[in-house]
XYZ file of C-alpha atoms in Angstrom:
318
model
C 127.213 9.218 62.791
C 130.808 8.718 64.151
C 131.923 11.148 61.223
C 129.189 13.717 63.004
C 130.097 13.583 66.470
C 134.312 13.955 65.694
C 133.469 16.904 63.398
C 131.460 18.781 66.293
C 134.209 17.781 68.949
C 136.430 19.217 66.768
C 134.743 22.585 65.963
C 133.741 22.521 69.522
C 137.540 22.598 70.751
C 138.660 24.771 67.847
C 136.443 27.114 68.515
C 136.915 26.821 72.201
C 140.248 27.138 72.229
C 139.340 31.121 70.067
C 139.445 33.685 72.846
C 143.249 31.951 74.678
C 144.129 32.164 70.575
C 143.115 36.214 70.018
C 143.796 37.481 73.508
C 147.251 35.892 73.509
C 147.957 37.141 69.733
C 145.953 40.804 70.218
C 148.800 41.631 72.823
C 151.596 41.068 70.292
C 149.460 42.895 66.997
C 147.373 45.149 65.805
C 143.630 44.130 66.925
C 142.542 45.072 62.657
C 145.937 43.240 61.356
C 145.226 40.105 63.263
C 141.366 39.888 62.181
C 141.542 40.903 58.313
C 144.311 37.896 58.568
C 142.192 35.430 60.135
C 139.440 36.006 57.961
C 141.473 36.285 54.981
C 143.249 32.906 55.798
C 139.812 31.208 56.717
C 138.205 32.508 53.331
C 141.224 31.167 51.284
C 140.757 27.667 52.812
C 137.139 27.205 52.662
C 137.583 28.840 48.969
C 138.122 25.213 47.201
C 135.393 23.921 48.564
C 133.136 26.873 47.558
C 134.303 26.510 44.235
C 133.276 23.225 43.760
C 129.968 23.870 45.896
C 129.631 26.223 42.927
C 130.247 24.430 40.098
C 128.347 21.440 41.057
C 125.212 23.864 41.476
C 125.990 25.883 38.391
C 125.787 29.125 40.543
C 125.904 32.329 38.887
C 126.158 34.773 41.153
C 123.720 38.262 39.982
C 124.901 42.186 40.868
C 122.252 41.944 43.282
C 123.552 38.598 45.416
C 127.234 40.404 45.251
C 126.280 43.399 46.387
C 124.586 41.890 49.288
C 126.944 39.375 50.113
C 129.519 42.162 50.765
C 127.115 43.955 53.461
C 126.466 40.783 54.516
C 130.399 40.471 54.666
C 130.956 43.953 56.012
C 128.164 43.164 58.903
C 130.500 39.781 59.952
C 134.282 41.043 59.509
C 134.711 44.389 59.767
C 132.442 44.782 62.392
C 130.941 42.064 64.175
C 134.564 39.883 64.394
C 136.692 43.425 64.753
C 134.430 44.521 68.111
C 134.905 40.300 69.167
C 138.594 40.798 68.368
C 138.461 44.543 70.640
C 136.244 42.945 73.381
C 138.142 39.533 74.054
C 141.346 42.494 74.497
C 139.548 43.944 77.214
C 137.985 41.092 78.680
C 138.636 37.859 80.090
C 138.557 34.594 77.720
C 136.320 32.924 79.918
C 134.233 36.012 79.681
C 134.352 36.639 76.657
C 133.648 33.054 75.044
C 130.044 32.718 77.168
C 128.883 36.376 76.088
C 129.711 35.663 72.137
C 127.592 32.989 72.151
C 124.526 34.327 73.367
C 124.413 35.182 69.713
C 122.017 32.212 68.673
C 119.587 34.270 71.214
C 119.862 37.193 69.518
C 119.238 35.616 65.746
C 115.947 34.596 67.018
C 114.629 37.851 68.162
C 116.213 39.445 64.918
C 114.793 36.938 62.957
C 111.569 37.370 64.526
C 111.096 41.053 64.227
C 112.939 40.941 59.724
C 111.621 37.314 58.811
C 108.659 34.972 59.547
C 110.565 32.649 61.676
C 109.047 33.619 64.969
C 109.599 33.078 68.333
C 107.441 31.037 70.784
C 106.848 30.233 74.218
C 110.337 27.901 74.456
C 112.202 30.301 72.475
C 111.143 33.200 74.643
C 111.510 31.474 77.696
C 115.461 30.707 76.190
C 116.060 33.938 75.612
C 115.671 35.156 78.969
C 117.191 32.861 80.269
C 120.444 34.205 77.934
C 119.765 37.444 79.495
C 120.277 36.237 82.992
C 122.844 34.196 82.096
C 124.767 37.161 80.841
C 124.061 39.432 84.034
C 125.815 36.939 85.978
C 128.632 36.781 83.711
C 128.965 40.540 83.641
C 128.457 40.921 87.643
C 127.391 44.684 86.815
C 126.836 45.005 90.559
C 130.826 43.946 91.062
C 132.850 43.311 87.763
C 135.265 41.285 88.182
C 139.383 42.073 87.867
C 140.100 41.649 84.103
C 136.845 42.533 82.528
C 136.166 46.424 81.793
C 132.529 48.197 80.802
C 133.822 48.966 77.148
C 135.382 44.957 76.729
C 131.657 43.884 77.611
C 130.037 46.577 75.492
C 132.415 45.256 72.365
C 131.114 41.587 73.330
C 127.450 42.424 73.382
C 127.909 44.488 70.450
C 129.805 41.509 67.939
C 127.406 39.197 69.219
C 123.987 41.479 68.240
C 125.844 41.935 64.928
C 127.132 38.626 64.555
C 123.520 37.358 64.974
C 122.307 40.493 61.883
C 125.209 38.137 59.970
C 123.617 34.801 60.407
C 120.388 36.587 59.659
C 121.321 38.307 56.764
C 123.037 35.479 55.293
C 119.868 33.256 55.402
C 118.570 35.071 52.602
C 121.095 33.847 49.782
C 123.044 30.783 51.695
C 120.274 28.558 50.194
C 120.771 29.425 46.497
C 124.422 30.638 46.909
C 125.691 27.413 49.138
C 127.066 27.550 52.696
C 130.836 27.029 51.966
C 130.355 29.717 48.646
C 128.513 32.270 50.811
C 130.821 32.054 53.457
C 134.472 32.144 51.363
C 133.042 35.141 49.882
C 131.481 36.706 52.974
C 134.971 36.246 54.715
C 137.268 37.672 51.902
C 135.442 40.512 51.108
C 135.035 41.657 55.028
C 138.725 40.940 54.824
C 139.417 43.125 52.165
C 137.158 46.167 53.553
C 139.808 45.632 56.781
C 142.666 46.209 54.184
C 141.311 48.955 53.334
C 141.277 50.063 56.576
C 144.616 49.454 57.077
C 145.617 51.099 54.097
C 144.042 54.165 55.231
C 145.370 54.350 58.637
C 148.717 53.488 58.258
C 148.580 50.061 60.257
C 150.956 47.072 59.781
C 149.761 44.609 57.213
C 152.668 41.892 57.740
C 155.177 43.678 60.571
C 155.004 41.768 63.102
C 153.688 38.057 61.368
C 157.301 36.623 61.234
C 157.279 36.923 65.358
C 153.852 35.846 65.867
C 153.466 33.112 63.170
C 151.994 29.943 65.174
C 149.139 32.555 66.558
C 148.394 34.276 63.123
C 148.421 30.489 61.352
C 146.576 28.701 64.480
C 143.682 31.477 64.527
C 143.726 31.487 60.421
C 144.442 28.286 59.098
C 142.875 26.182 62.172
C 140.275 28.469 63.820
C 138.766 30.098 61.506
C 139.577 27.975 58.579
C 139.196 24.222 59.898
C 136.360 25.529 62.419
C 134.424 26.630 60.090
C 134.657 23.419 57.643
C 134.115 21.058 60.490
C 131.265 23.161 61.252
C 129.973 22.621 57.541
C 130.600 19.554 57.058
C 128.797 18.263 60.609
C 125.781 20.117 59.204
C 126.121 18.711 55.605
C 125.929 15.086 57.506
C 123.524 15.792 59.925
C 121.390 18.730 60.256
C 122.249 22.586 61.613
C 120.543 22.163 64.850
C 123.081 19.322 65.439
C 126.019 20.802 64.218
C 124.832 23.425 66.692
C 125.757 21.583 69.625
C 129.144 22.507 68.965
C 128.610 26.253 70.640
C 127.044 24.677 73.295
C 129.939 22.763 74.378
C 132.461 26.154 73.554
C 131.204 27.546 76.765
C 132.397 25.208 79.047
C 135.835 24.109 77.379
C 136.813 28.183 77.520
C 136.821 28.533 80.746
C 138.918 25.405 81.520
C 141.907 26.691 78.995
C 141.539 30.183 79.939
C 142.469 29.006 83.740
C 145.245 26.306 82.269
C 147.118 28.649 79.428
C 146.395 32.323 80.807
C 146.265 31.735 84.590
C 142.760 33.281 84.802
C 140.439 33.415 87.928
C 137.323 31.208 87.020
C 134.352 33.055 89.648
C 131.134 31.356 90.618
C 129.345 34.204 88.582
C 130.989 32.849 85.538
C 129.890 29.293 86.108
C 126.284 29.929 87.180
C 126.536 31.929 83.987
C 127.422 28.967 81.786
C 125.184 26.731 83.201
C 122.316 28.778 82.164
C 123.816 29.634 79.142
C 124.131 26.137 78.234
C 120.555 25.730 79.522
C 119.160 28.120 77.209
C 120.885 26.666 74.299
C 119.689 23.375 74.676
C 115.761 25.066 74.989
C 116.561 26.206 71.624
C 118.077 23.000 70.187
C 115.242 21.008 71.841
C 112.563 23.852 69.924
C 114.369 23.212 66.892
C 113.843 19.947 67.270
C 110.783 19.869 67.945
C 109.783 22.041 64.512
C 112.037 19.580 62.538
C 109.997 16.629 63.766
C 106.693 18.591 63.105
C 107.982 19.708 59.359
C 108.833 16.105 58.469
C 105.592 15.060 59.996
C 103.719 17.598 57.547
C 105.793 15.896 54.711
C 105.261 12.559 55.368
C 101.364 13.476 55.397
C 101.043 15.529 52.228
C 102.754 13.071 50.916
C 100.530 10.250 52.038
C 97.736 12.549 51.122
C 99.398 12.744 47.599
C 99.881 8.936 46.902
C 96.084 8.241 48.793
C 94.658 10.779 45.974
C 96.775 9.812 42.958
C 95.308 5.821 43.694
C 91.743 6.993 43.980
C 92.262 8.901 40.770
C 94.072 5.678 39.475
C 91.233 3.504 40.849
C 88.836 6.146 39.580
C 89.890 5.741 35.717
C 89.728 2.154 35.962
C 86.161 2.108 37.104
């Protein structure tokens, strides 16, 4: 349990400590350079450990599985994280951290409407609660100095897609492997970015040797140790626990946004949060709740199972 909680403190505070990372970095590089190399770095380091996710499950991966796991890789880099890397440039961290992670609220309606997980009464009920969450954090009647229109339309738009990532992924994570799926995801949306580059003429390393601790703290710890904390609290627990984690991001945002980039903190932004967080926990607690009412069915058929296979027993005797 103590190896569960430190794991989600850290990815909590890693990924936290994100949007003061990329709005301090986009100012000093190119908004594409500083995302394929995030990504890239982060695929590289959860590689080894998709490698031997991979070997120990024999995985073979079919035309089919790569062909989706680049669009699935394509939805989360090259445009999901490039519009998060564009909006948290035109918006402030604080800003910027709540509205990304309305995304859990948006993988349940998109689940809902392409899967058969659907939403109930709690899950409805959290989602619009996200909604009003995020019209006080946008203030449309009165934004606030440092957000724009387009940084908030980047925001809402990489957390919609980001949401289509999670979604998408769920249909090959469970054969593929979580730390697999994701290396690959990351590299290949990293190399559709250098191609990108390629084609438009933009730096690739210029500008690295100046920036280095923000290129290596949003690669290496991040995106790459974020993400493997994030793992490896759901490997020991379960996914709605290692969850919790973005619930907490909210809140610890705000605080180093204020402390590192001398950002205004306005009562819109913390009634925001607060129902953010509000609406999260609905849909931990409804997670919960289905987890308890799965095992419950388990425990049953399997009761059911060993009841039957005595009678039968009993049965043959007689």
């Amino acid at each position: 349990m103590k190896k569960v909680v430190v794991c989600v403190c850290l990815t909590a505070f890693l990924f936290g400590t994100m949007e003061v990372a990329l709005k301090t970095g986009g100012g000093n590089m190119d908004s594409v350079q500083l995302t394929f190399l995030r990504f890239m770095i982060g695929g590289l380091i959860l590689a080894p450990f998709g490698i031997v996710e991979a070997r120990k499950n024999s995985l073979r991966i079919t035309k089919g599985e790569a062909g989706w796991l680049f669009l699935v890789g394509v939805m989360g880099i090259p445009v999901s994280m490039l519009c998060f890397q564009l909006g948290v440039e035109r918006c402030n961290a604080a800003t910027a951290a709540a509205l990304i992670c309305l995304n859990p609220l948006f993988t349940m309606v998109i689940a809902h409407l392409f899967t058969s997980e659907k939403m109930d009464r709690v899950k409805s009920a959290a989602f619009v609660i996200g909604l009003v969450a995020a019209v006080f954090m946008i203030r449309p009647w009165d934004v606030q100095e440092g957000n724009t229109i387009p940084g908030i339309i980047l925001m809402l738009i990489a957390s919609v897609t980001f949401a289509a990532y999670t979604v998408m992924g769920k249909r090959t994570v469970g054969r593929i492997g979580t730390f697999a799926q994701t290396s690959i995801s990351f590299i290949l949306g990293s190399l559709v970015l250098l191609a990108v580059i390629a084609g438009t003429g933009r730096p690739v390393v210029d500008g690295v040797a100046d920036n280095w601790m923000i290129v290596a703290y949003c690669g290496i710890f991040v995106t790459g140790l974020g993400y493997l904390f994030y793992f490896i609290a759901i490997r020991c627990s379960d996914a709605t626990t290692g969850s919790i984690a973005f619930f907490i991001k909210p809140a610890i945002a705000p605080f180093l946004a204020v402390l590192l980039l001398n950002e205004t903190v306005y009562w819109n932004t913390i009634v925001g949060i607060v129902l953010l967080v509000s609406a999260s926990f609905l849909t931990l607690y409804d997670a919960r709740r289905g987890l308890a009412r799965e095992t419950l069915v388990t425990v049953s058929d399997e009761a059911l199972q060993k009841l039957e296979a005595e009678r039968t027993t009993a049965g043959a005797r007689g």
